[in-house]
């Protein structure tokens, strides 16, 4: 049986009615990279795809694990699949015409310039503090034309209201409470991780709309 | 005085590397911004902090 889905023109028209032509044209022509497709990255990607971002670069070396299902945008039937492949499928269900570029690799300071060269905005969505710092230092010192939207501090049951966005330089935004480490106490709770992912996705949309203050 | 994460400190003349040695920051988890620019790690030992500089040290925590 053939499933009938809306045409690209119909979806574009619906987005323009929602966002206005001027903003939607900016969103449609943007390329955003999502580095790490876990609790932050999978939620950022889903949100940006729904918002009508034209092209996403999705990077993660890992496979979907049963321990990911409580906060990451994967299905139980996708356990064991590469996150890049599983997330691409899930994104296409809602946004069938989005352009996706996937890289199933571990990000290092050596491959960052090549992997991220086409991105207008880069979302840091890793789990480990050392990898977060490595990406931030590499992008912000070697790729001065990129925006980086990073995250730090979203674990535990702290208040939703302590998740915030700060602008540290013209091109460096940081979301989170900056203190709640996943290694302490309760670990990661879906709702609070999603809040932080939403801060990151919203910062991307605001940058594209040329609203640069968080 | 040098402003570090909002606090005025009497450390003008020290390099970023010298200042970091007096703190408990884990060098692998930080990014250092000085006067609006992120400083490459290779420059921490060469960047001398001056009166009026404004520095922000971001210390990442895990989770994502």
PDB file of C-alpha atoms in Angstrom:
ATOM      1  CA  UNK A   1       0.000   0.000   0.000  1.00  0.00           C
ATOM      2  CA  UNK A   2       1.310   3.423  -0.909  1.00  0.00           C
ATOM      3  CA  UNK A   3       1.175   5.965   1.897  1.00  0.00           C
ATOM      4  CA  UNK A   4       0.242   9.394   0.627  1.00  0.00           C
ATOM      5  CA  UNK A   5       2.272  12.169   2.184  1.00  0.00           C
ATOM      6  CA  UNK A   6       2.092  15.910   1.526  1.00  0.00           C
ATOM      7  CA  UNK A   7       4.262  17.274  -1.278  1.00  0.00           C
ATOM      8  CA  UNK A   8       7.349  19.365  -0.591  1.00  0.00           C
ATOM      9  CA  UNK A   9       5.447  22.444  -1.798  1.00  0.00           C
ATOM     10  CA  UNK A  10       2.539  21.761   0.559  1.00  0.00           C
ATOM     11  CA  UNK A  11       4.837  21.382   3.557  1.00  0.00           C
ATOM     12  CA  UNK A  12       6.797  24.500   2.597  1.00  0.00           C
ATOM     13  CA  UNK A  13       3.582  26.484   2.283  1.00  0.00           C
ATOM     14  CA  UNK A  14       2.400  25.322   5.711  1.00  0.00           C
ATOM     15  CA  UNK A  15       5.728  26.353   7.285  1.00  0.00           C
ATOM     16  CA  UNK A  16       5.587  29.762   5.591  1.00  0.00           C
ATOM     17  CA  UNK A  17       2.065  30.312   6.874  1.00  0.00           C
ATOM     18  CA  UNK A  18       3.334  29.534  10.362  1.00  0.00           C
ATOM     19  CA  UNK A  19       6.685  31.364  10.339  1.00  0.00           C
ATOM     20  CA  UNK A  20       6.325  33.968   7.603  1.00  0.00           C
ATOM     21  CA  UNK A  21       8.178  33.786   4.283  1.00  0.00           C
ATOM     22  CA  UNK A  22      11.173  35.838   5.361  1.00  0.00           C
ATOM     23  CA  UNK A  23      12.009  33.717   8.425  1.00  0.00           C
ATOM     24  CA  UNK A  24      11.151  30.430   6.725  1.00  0.00           C
ATOM     25  CA  UNK A  25      13.475  31.243   3.810  1.00  0.00           C
ATOM     26  CA  UNK A  26      16.308  31.772   6.314  1.00  0.00           C
ATOM     27  CA  UNK A  27      15.515  28.488   8.080  1.00  0.00           C
ATOM     28  CA  UNK A  28      15.183  26.548   4.812  1.00  0.00           C
ATOM     29  CA  UNK A  29      18.523  27.738   3.502  1.00  0.00           C
ATOM     30  CA  UNK A  30      20.434  26.969   6.739  1.00  0.00           C
ATOM     31  CA  UNK A  31      22.756  24.057   7.435  1.00  0.00           C
ATOM     32  CA  UNK A  32      23.041  23.052  11.099  1.00  0.00           C
ATOM     33  CA  UNK A  33      25.394  20.378  12.450  1.00  0.00           C
ATOM     34  CA  UNK A  34      24.431  18.275  15.464  1.00  0.00           C
ATOM     35  CA  UNK A  35      27.463  16.672  17.127  1.00  0.00           C
ATOM     36  CA  UNK A  36      26.320  13.740  19.236  1.00  0.00           C
ATOM     37  CA  UNK A  37      22.859  12.192  18.784  1.00  0.00           C
ATOM     38  CA  UNK A  38      21.955  11.329  22.371  1.00  0.00           C
ATOM     39  CA  UNK A  39      19.524  13.022  24.737  1.00  0.00           C
ATOM     40  CA  UNK A  40      20.481  16.480  23.552  1.00  0.00           C
ATOM     41  CA  UNK A  41      21.293  15.853  19.899  1.00  0.00           C
ATOM     42  CA  UNK A  42      18.320  13.649  18.980  1.00  0.00           C
ATOM     43  CA  UNK A  43      15.920  16.160  20.530  1.00  0.00           C
ATOM     44  CA  UNK A  44      17.680  19.129  18.898  1.00  0.00           C
ATOM     45  CA  UNK A  45      17.531  17.426  15.486  1.00  0.00           C
ATOM     46  CA  UNK A  46      13.827  16.534  15.783  1.00  0.00           C
ATOM     47  CA  UNK A  47      12.991  20.096  16.831  1.00  0.00           C
ATOM     48  CA  UNK A  48      15.061  21.742  14.089  1.00  0.00           C
ATOM     49  CA  UNK A  49      13.642  19.422  11.431  1.00  0.00           C
ATOM     50  CA  UNK A  50      10.075  20.259  12.496  1.00  0.00           C
ATOM     51  CA  UNK A  51      10.971  23.957  12.433  1.00  0.00           C
ATOM     52  CA  UNK A  52      11.932  23.604   8.787  1.00  0.00           C
ATOM     53  CA  UNK A  53      15.723  23.825   8.844  1.00  0.00           C
ATOM     54  CA  UNK A  54      16.845  22.934   5.323  1.00  0.00           C
ATOM     55  CA  UNK A  55      19.778  20.685   5.999  1.00  0.00           C
ATOM     56  CA  UNK A  56      21.172  18.851   9.017  1.00  0.00           C
ATOM     57  CA  UNK A  57      24.612  17.284   9.442  1.00  0.00           C
ATOM     58  CA  UNK A  58      24.217  14.452  11.966  1.00  0.00           C
ATOM     59  CA  UNK A  59      27.313  12.964  13.618  1.00  0.00           C
ATOM     60  CA  UNK A  60      27.581  10.067  16.090  1.00  0.00           C
ATOM     61  CA  UNK A  61      29.648   6.867  16.156  1.00  0.00           C
ATOM     62  CA  UNK A  62      27.361   4.979  18.532  1.00  0.00           C
ATOM     63  CA  UNK A  63      24.413   2.586  18.299  1.00  0.00           C
ATOM     64  CA  UNK A  64      21.026   2.890  20.024  1.00  0.00           C
ATOM     65  CA  UNK A  65      21.121   1.208  23.444  1.00  0.00           C
ATOM     66  CA  UNK A  66      18.192   0.206  25.633  1.00  0.00           C
ATOM     67  CA  UNK A  67      19.462   2.693  28.234  1.00  0.00           C
ATOM     68  CA  UNK A  68      18.916   5.517  25.697  1.00  0.00           C
ATOM     69  CA  UNK A  69      15.182   4.996  25.214  1.00  0.00           C
ATOM     70  CA  UNK A  70      14.104   6.993  28.270  1.00  0.00           C
ATOM     71  CA  UNK A  71      15.350  10.316  26.912  1.00  0.00           C
ATOM     72  CA  UNK A  72      16.475   9.957  23.314  1.00  0.00           C
ATOM     73  CA  UNK A  73      14.305  10.084  20.185  1.00  0.00           C
ATOM     74  CA  UNK A  74      14.568   6.410  19.239  1.00  0.00           C
ATOM     75  CA  UNK A  75      12.119   3.527  19.239  1.00  0.00           C
ATOM     76  CA  UNK A  76      12.500   0.202  21.027  1.00  0.00           C
ATOM     77  CA  UNK A  77      12.612  -1.446  17.594  1.00  0.00           C
ATOM     78  CA  UNK A  78      15.761   0.581  16.783  1.00  0.00           C
ATOM     79  CA  UNK A  79      17.959  -0.788  19.600  1.00  0.00           C
ATOM     80  CA  UNK A  80      21.263  -1.909  18.063  1.00  0.00           C
ATOM     81  CA  UNK A  81      21.034   0.385  14.998  1.00  0.00           C
ATOM     82  CA  UNK A  82      23.471   3.205  14.360  1.00  0.00           C
ATOM     83  CA  UNK A  83      22.003   6.411  15.776  1.00  0.00           C
ATOM     84  CA  UNK A  84      22.739   8.238  12.523  1.00  0.00           C
ATOM     85  CA  UNK A  85      20.596   5.741  10.565  1.00  0.00           C
ATOM     86  CA  UNK A  86      17.813   5.422  13.147  1.00  0.00           C
ATOM     87  CA  UNK A  87      17.467   9.173  13.654  1.00  0.00           C
ATOM     88  CA  UNK A  88      17.469   9.823   9.894  1.00  0.00           C
ATOM     89  CA  UNK A  89      14.484   7.477   9.561  1.00  0.00           C
ATOM     90  CA  UNK A  90      12.645   9.165  12.420  1.00  0.00           C
ATOM     91  CA  UNK A  91      13.338  12.652  11.058  1.00  0.00           C
ATOM     92  CA  UNK A  92      12.110  11.707   7.594  1.00  0.00           C
ATOM     93  CA  UNK A  93       8.784  10.506   8.996  1.00  0.00           C
ATOM     94  CA  UNK A  94       7.969  14.061  10.003  1.00  0.00           C
ATOM     95  CA  UNK A  95      10.108  16.024   7.581  1.00  0.00           C
ATOM     96  CA  UNK A  96      10.356  13.904   4.431  1.00  0.00           C
ATOM     97  CA  UNK A  97      12.132  16.536   2.331  1.00  0.00           C
ATOM     98  CA  UNK A  98      14.821  17.645   4.777  1.00  0.00           C
ATOM     99  CA  UNK A  99      18.403  17.205   3.507  1.00  0.00           C
ATOM    100  CA  UNK A 100      20.408  14.980   5.829  1.00  0.00           C
ATOM    101  CA  UNK A 101      24.130  14.315   5.821  1.00  0.00           C
ATOM    102  CA  UNK A 102      25.233  11.640   8.282  1.00  0.00           C
ATOM    103  CA  UNK A 103      28.666  10.680   9.565  1.00  0.00           C
ATOM    104  CA  UNK A 104      28.986   7.546  11.690  1.00  0.00           C
ATOM    105  CA  UNK A 105      32.368   8.480  13.118  1.00  0.00           C
ATOM    106  CA  UNK A 106      33.964   9.594  16.348  1.00  0.00           C
ATOM    107  CA  UNK A 107      34.621  13.345  16.242  1.00  0.00           C
ATOM    108  CA  UNK A 108      38.220  14.375  16.892  1.00  0.00           C
ATOM    109  CA  UNK A 109      40.054  17.681  16.655  1.00  0.00           C
ATOM    110  CA  UNK A 110      41.539  16.359  13.401  1.00  0.00           C
ATOM    111  CA  UNK A 111      38.291  15.601  11.545  1.00  0.00           C
ATOM    112  CA  UNK A 112      36.262  18.572  12.858  1.00  0.00           C
ATOM    113  CA  UNK A 113      37.242  21.030  10.094  1.00  0.00           C
ATOM    114  CA  UNK A 114      36.226  18.598   7.330  1.00  0.00           C
ATOM    115  CA  UNK A 115      33.037  17.299   9.024  1.00  0.00           C
ATOM    116  CA  UNK A 116      31.740  20.742   9.948  1.00  0.00           C
ATOM    117  CA  UNK A 117      32.928  22.877   7.043  1.00  0.00           C
ATOM    118  CA  UNK A 118      29.429  23.298   5.528  1.00  0.00           C
ATOM    119  CA  UNK A 119      27.633  24.107   8.798  1.00  0.00           C
ATOM    120  CA  UNK A 120      26.393  27.616   9.532  1.00  0.00           C
ATOM    121  CA  UNK A 121      25.724  26.719  13.167  1.00  0.00           C
ATOM    122  CA  UNK A 122      27.149  23.813  15.190  1.00  0.00           C
ATOM    123  CA  UNK A 123      25.347  22.244  18.154  1.00  0.00           C
ATOM    124  CA  UNK A 124      27.562  20.524  20.710  1.00  0.00           C
ATOM    125  CA  UNK A 125      25.508  17.646  22.104  1.00  0.00           C
ATOM    126  CA  UNK A 126      28.075  15.244  23.536  1.00  0.00           C
ATOM    127  CA  UNK A 127      27.920  13.399  26.820  1.00  0.00           C
ATOM    128  CA  UNK A 128      31.486  13.698  28.111  1.00  0.00           C
ATOM    129  CA  UNK A 129      32.851  16.977  29.487  1.00  0.00           C
ATOM    130  CA  UNK A 130      36.248  16.471  27.825  1.00  0.00           C
ATOM    131  CA  UNK A 131      34.678  16.009  24.371  1.00  0.00           C
ATOM    132  CA  UNK A 132      32.459  19.075  24.880  1.00  0.00           C
ATOM    133  CA  UNK A 133      35.532  21.171  25.716  1.00  0.00           C
ATOM    134  CA  UNK A 134      37.502  19.735  22.788  1.00  0.00           C
ATOM    135  CA  UNK A 135      34.771  20.647  20.284  1.00  0.00           C
ATOM    136  CA  UNK A 136      34.277  24.120  21.777  1.00  0.00           C
ATOM    137  CA  UNK A 137      38.004  24.912  21.742  1.00  0.00           C
ATOM    138  CA  UNK A 138      38.535  23.572  18.227  1.00  0.00           C
ATOM    139  CA  UNK A 139      35.530  25.248  16.605  1.00  0.00           C
ATOM    140  CA  UNK A 140      35.917  28.582  18.372  1.00  0.00           C
ATOM    141  CA  UNK A 141      39.629  28.944  17.685  1.00  0.00           C
ATOM    142  CA  UNK A 142      39.999  27.287  14.249  1.00  0.00           C
ATOM    143  CA  UNK A 143      36.628  28.021  12.587  1.00  0.00           C
ATOM    144  CA  UNK A 144      35.910  31.675  13.381  1.00  0.00           C
ATOM    145  CA  UNK A 145      32.961  32.005  10.973  1.00  0.00           C
ATOM    146  CA  UNK A 146      30.863  29.327  12.766  1.00  0.00           C
ATOM    147  CA  UNK A 147      28.403  29.732  15.588  1.00  0.00           C
ATOM    148  CA  UNK A 148      28.678  27.166  18.395  1.00  0.00           C
ATOM    149  CA  UNK A 149      25.709  26.354  20.637  1.00  0.00           C
ATOM    150  CA  UNK A 150      27.023  24.137  23.440  1.00  0.00           C
ATOM    151  CA  UNK A 151      25.476  22.579  26.560  1.00  0.00           C
ATOM    152  CA  UNK A 152      26.716  22.011  30.075  1.00  0.00           C
ATOM    153  CA  UNK A 153      24.723  21.025  33.149  1.00  0.00           C
ATOM    154  CA  UNK A 154      21.319  19.396  32.676  1.00  0.00           C
ATOM    155  CA  UNK A 155      21.415  16.291  34.892  1.00  0.00           C
ATOM    156  CA  UNK A 156      19.241  15.558  37.913  1.00  0.00           C
ATOM    157  CA  UNK A 157      16.006  16.945  39.310  1.00  0.00           C
ATOM    158  CA  UNK A 158      17.026  20.591  39.619  1.00  0.00           C
ATOM    159  CA  UNK A 159      14.528  23.277  38.700  1.00  0.00           C
ATOM    160  CA  UNK A 160      13.541  23.641  35.061  1.00  0.00           C
ATOM    161  CA  UNK A 161      14.074  27.369  35.566  1.00  0.00           C
ATOM    162  CA  UNK A 162      17.805  26.989  36.233  1.00  0.00           C
ATOM    163  CA  UNK A 163      18.401  25.845  32.641  1.00  0.00           C
ATOM    164  CA  UNK A 164      19.383  29.012  30.762  1.00  0.00           C
ATOM    165  CA  UNK A 165      21.283  30.268  27.715  1.00  0.00           C
ATOM    166  CA  UNK A 166      24.299  32.556  27.982  1.00  0.00           C
ATOM    167  CA  UNK A 167      26.164  34.260  25.145  1.00  0.00           C
ATOM    168  CA  UNK A 168      29.878  34.103  25.974  1.00  0.00           C
ATOM    169  CA  UNK A 169      31.315  35.575  22.774  1.00  0.00           C
ATOM    170  CA  UNK A 170      29.763  36.803  19.510  1.00  0.00           C
ATOM    171  CA  UNK A 171      29.634  33.192  18.301  1.00  0.00           C
ATOM    172  CA  UNK A 172      29.604  31.064  21.459  1.00  0.00           C
ATOM    173  CA  UNK A 173      26.365  30.258  23.278  1.00  0.00           C
ATOM    174  CA  UNK A 174      26.135  27.965  26.315  1.00  0.00           C
ATOM    175  CA  UNK A 175      22.912  26.310  27.499  1.00  0.00           C
ATOM    176  CA  UNK A 176      22.322  24.499  30.796  1.00  0.00           C
ATOM    177  CA  UNK A 177      22.761  25.250  34.487  1.00  0.00           C
ATOM    178  CA  UNK A 178      26.554  24.770  34.057  1.00  0.00           C
ATOM    179  CA  UNK A 179      26.880  22.736  37.287  1.00  0.00           C
ATOM    180  CA  UNK A 180      24.680  19.597  37.284  1.00  0.00           C
ATOM    181  CA  UNK A 181      27.054  16.784  36.268  1.00  0.00           C
ATOM    182  CA  UNK A 182      25.612  13.499  35.000  1.00  0.00           C
ATOM    183  CA  UNK A 183      28.194  11.707  37.136  1.00  0.00           C
ATOM    184  CA  UNK A 184      26.642  13.010  40.368  1.00  0.00           C
ATOM    185  CA  UNK A 185      23.469  11.692  41.959  1.00  0.00           C
ATOM    186  CA  UNK A 186      20.481  10.867  39.810  1.00  0.00           C
ATOM    187  CA  UNK A 187      21.919  11.065  36.330  1.00  0.00           C
ATOM    188  CA  UNK A 188      19.941  12.312  33.362  1.00  0.00           C
ATOM    189  CA  UNK A 189      16.166  12.866  33.530  1.00  0.00           C
ATOM    190  CA  UNK A 190      14.388  13.103  30.175  1.00  0.00           C
ATOM    191  CA  UNK A 191      12.439  16.269  30.906  1.00  0.00           C
ATOM    192  CA  UNK A 192      15.443  18.316  32.007  1.00  0.00           C
ATOM    193  CA  UNK A 193      17.639  17.101  29.131  1.00  0.00           C
ATOM    194  CA  UNK A 194      14.838  18.048  26.716  1.00  0.00           C
ATOM    195  CA  UNK A 195      14.673  21.516  28.257  1.00  0.00           C
ATOM    196  CA  UNK A 196      18.352  22.004  27.546  1.00  0.00           C
ATOM    197  CA  UNK A 197      17.973  20.616  24.010  1.00  0.00           C
ATOM    198  CA  UNK A 198      15.084  23.034  23.474  1.00  0.00           C
ATOM    199  CA  UNK A 199      17.297  25.921  24.633  1.00  0.00           C
ATOM    200  CA  UNK A 200      19.894  24.868  22.068  1.00  0.00           C
ATOM    201  CA  UNK A 201      17.395  24.456  19.226  1.00  0.00           C
ATOM    202  CA  UNK A 202      15.737  27.766  20.061  1.00  0.00           C
ATOM    203  CA  UNK A 203      19.109  29.510  20.115  1.00  0.00           C
ATOM    204  CA  UNK A 204      19.768  28.155  16.608  1.00  0.00           C
ATOM    205  CA  UNK A 205      16.432  29.505  15.385  1.00  0.00           C
ATOM    206  CA  UNK A 206      17.053  32.887  17.033  1.00  0.00           C
ATOM    207  CA  UNK A 207      20.519  33.182  15.458  1.00  0.00           C
ATOM    208  CA  UNK A 208      19.034  32.424  12.032  1.00  0.00           C
ATOM    209  CA  UNK A 209      16.371  35.056  12.718  1.00  0.00           C
ATOM    210  CA  UNK A 210      19.220  37.461  13.558  1.00  0.00           C
ATOM    211  CA  UNK A 211      18.120  37.792  17.170  1.00  0.00           C
ATOM    212  CA  UNK A 212      21.520  37.364  18.730  1.00  0.00           C
ATOM    213  CA  UNK A 213      20.838  38.033  22.392  1.00  0.00           C
ATOM    214  CA  UNK A 214      19.728  34.918  24.296  1.00  0.00           C
TER     215      UNK A 214
ATOM    216  CA  UNK B   1      42.664  44.025  38.308  1.00  0.00           C
ATOM    217  CA  UNK B   2      41.572  41.182  36.058  1.00  0.00           C
ATOM    218  CA  UNK B   3      37.941  40.115  36.044  1.00  0.00           C
ATOM    219  CA  UNK B   4      37.590  36.314  36.095  1.00  0.00           C
ATOM    220  CA  UNK B   5      34.047  34.946  35.948  1.00  0.00           C
ATOM    221  CA  UNK B   6      32.798  38.244  37.346  1.00  0.00           C
ATOM    222  CA  UNK B   7      35.279  38.450  40.230  1.00  0.00           C
ATOM    223  CA  UNK B   8      38.078  41.075  40.284  1.00  0.00           C
ATOM    224  CA  UNK B   9      41.439  39.428  41.012  1.00  0.00           C
ATOM    225  CA  UNK B  10      44.887  40.968  41.491  1.00  0.00           C
ATOM    226  CA  UNK B  11      46.627  38.764  38.906  1.00  0.00           C
ATOM    227  CA  UNK B  12      47.682  41.203  36.153  1.00  0.00           C
ATOM    228  CA  UNK B  13      51.051  40.114  34.739  1.00  0.00           C
ATOM    229  CA  UNK B  14      50.385  36.402  35.136  1.00  0.00           C
ATOM    230  CA  UNK B  15      49.787  34.210  32.107  1.00  0.00           C
ATOM    231  CA  UNK B  16      46.553  32.239  31.769  1.00  0.00           C
ATOM    232  CA  UNK B  17      48.556  29.055  32.403  1.00  0.00           C
ATOM    233  CA  UNK B  18      50.044  30.510  35.598  1.00  0.00           C
ATOM    234  CA  UNK B  19      46.627  31.572  36.843  1.00  0.00           C
ATOM    235  CA  UNK B  20      45.085  28.162  36.057  1.00  0.00           C
ATOM    236  CA  UNK B  21      47.776  26.464  38.165  1.00  0.00           C
ATOM    237  CA  UNK B  22      46.417  28.290  41.212  1.00  0.00           C
ATOM    238  CA  UNK B  23      42.903  26.887  40.592  1.00  0.00           C
ATOM    239  CA  UNK B  24      41.273  23.452  40.639  1.00  0.00           C
ATOM    240  CA  UNK B  25      40.090  23.569  36.990  1.00  0.00           C
ATOM    241  CA  UNK B  26      40.618  20.389  34.967  1.00  0.00           C
ATOM    242  CA  UNK B  27      42.437  21.667  31.859  1.00  0.00           C
ATOM    243  CA  UNK B  28      40.782  19.023  29.678  1.00  0.00           C
ATOM    244  CA  UNK B  29      37.282  20.299  30.503  1.00  0.00           C
ATOM    245  CA  UNK B  30      37.644  24.046  30.062  1.00  0.00           C
ATOM    246  CA  UNK B  31      37.401  26.760  27.452  1.00  0.00           C
ATOM    247  CA  UNK B  32      38.883  30.179  28.258  1.00  0.00           C
ATOM    248  CA  UNK B  33      37.453  33.360  26.791  1.00  0.00           C
ATOM    249  CA  UNK B  34      39.350  36.634  27.160  1.00  0.00           C
ATOM    250  CA  UNK B  35      37.885  39.987  26.035  1.00  0.00           C
ATOM    251  CA  UNK B  36      35.420  38.309  23.681  1.00  0.00           C
ATOM    252  CA  UNK B  37      37.691  35.703  22.077  1.00  0.00           C
ATOM    253  CA  UNK B  38      38.317  32.057  22.971  1.00  0.00           C
ATOM    254  CA  UNK B  39      42.037  31.519  23.571  1.00  0.00           C
ATOM    255  CA  UNK B  40      43.691  28.458  21.946  1.00  0.00           C
ATOM    256  CA  UNK B  41      45.101  26.091  24.564  1.00  0.00           C
ATOM    257  CA  UNK B  42      48.533  26.436  22.977  1.00  0.00           C
ATOM    258  CA  UNK B  43      48.439  30.143  23.890  1.00  0.00           C
ATOM    259  CA  UNK B  44      47.639  29.769  27.621  1.00  0.00           C
ATOM    260  CA  UNK B  45      51.354  29.955  28.491  1.00  0.00           C
ATOM    261  CA  UNK B  46      51.931  32.983  26.260  1.00  0.00           C
ATOM    262  CA  UNK B  47      48.829  35.071  27.003  1.00  0.00           C
ATOM    263  CA  UNK B  48      49.658  37.580  29.740  1.00  0.00           C
ATOM    264  CA  UNK B  49      46.664  38.929  31.626  1.00  0.00           C
ATOM    265  CA  UNK B  50      46.542  42.730  31.790  1.00  0.00           C
ATOM    266  CA  UNK B  51      44.704  45.241  33.968  1.00  0.00           C
ATOM    267  CA  UNK B  52      41.100  45.544  32.785  1.00  0.00           C
ATOM    268  CA  UNK B  53      40.976  42.173  31.022  1.00  0.00           C
ATOM    269  CA  UNK B  54      37.719  40.299  31.338  1.00  0.00           C
ATOM    270  CA  UNK B  55      38.023  36.515  31.366  1.00  0.00           C
ATOM    271  CA  UNK B  56      35.376  33.820  31.447  1.00  0.00           C
ATOM    272  CA  UNK B  57      36.413  30.243  32.171  1.00  0.00           C
ATOM    273  CA  UNK B  58      33.804  27.686  31.125  1.00  0.00           C
ATOM    274  CA  UNK B  59      34.224  24.371  32.902  1.00  0.00           C
ATOM    275  CA  UNK B  60      32.088  21.770  31.167  1.00  0.00           C
ATOM    276  CA  UNK B  61      30.264  19.089  33.149  1.00  0.00           C
ATOM    277  CA  UNK B  62      29.119  15.746  31.733  1.00  0.00           C
ATOM    278  CA  UNK B  63      25.694  14.831  30.411  1.00  0.00           C
ATOM    279  CA  UNK B  64      23.849  14.990  27.145  1.00  0.00           C
TER     280      UNK B  64
END
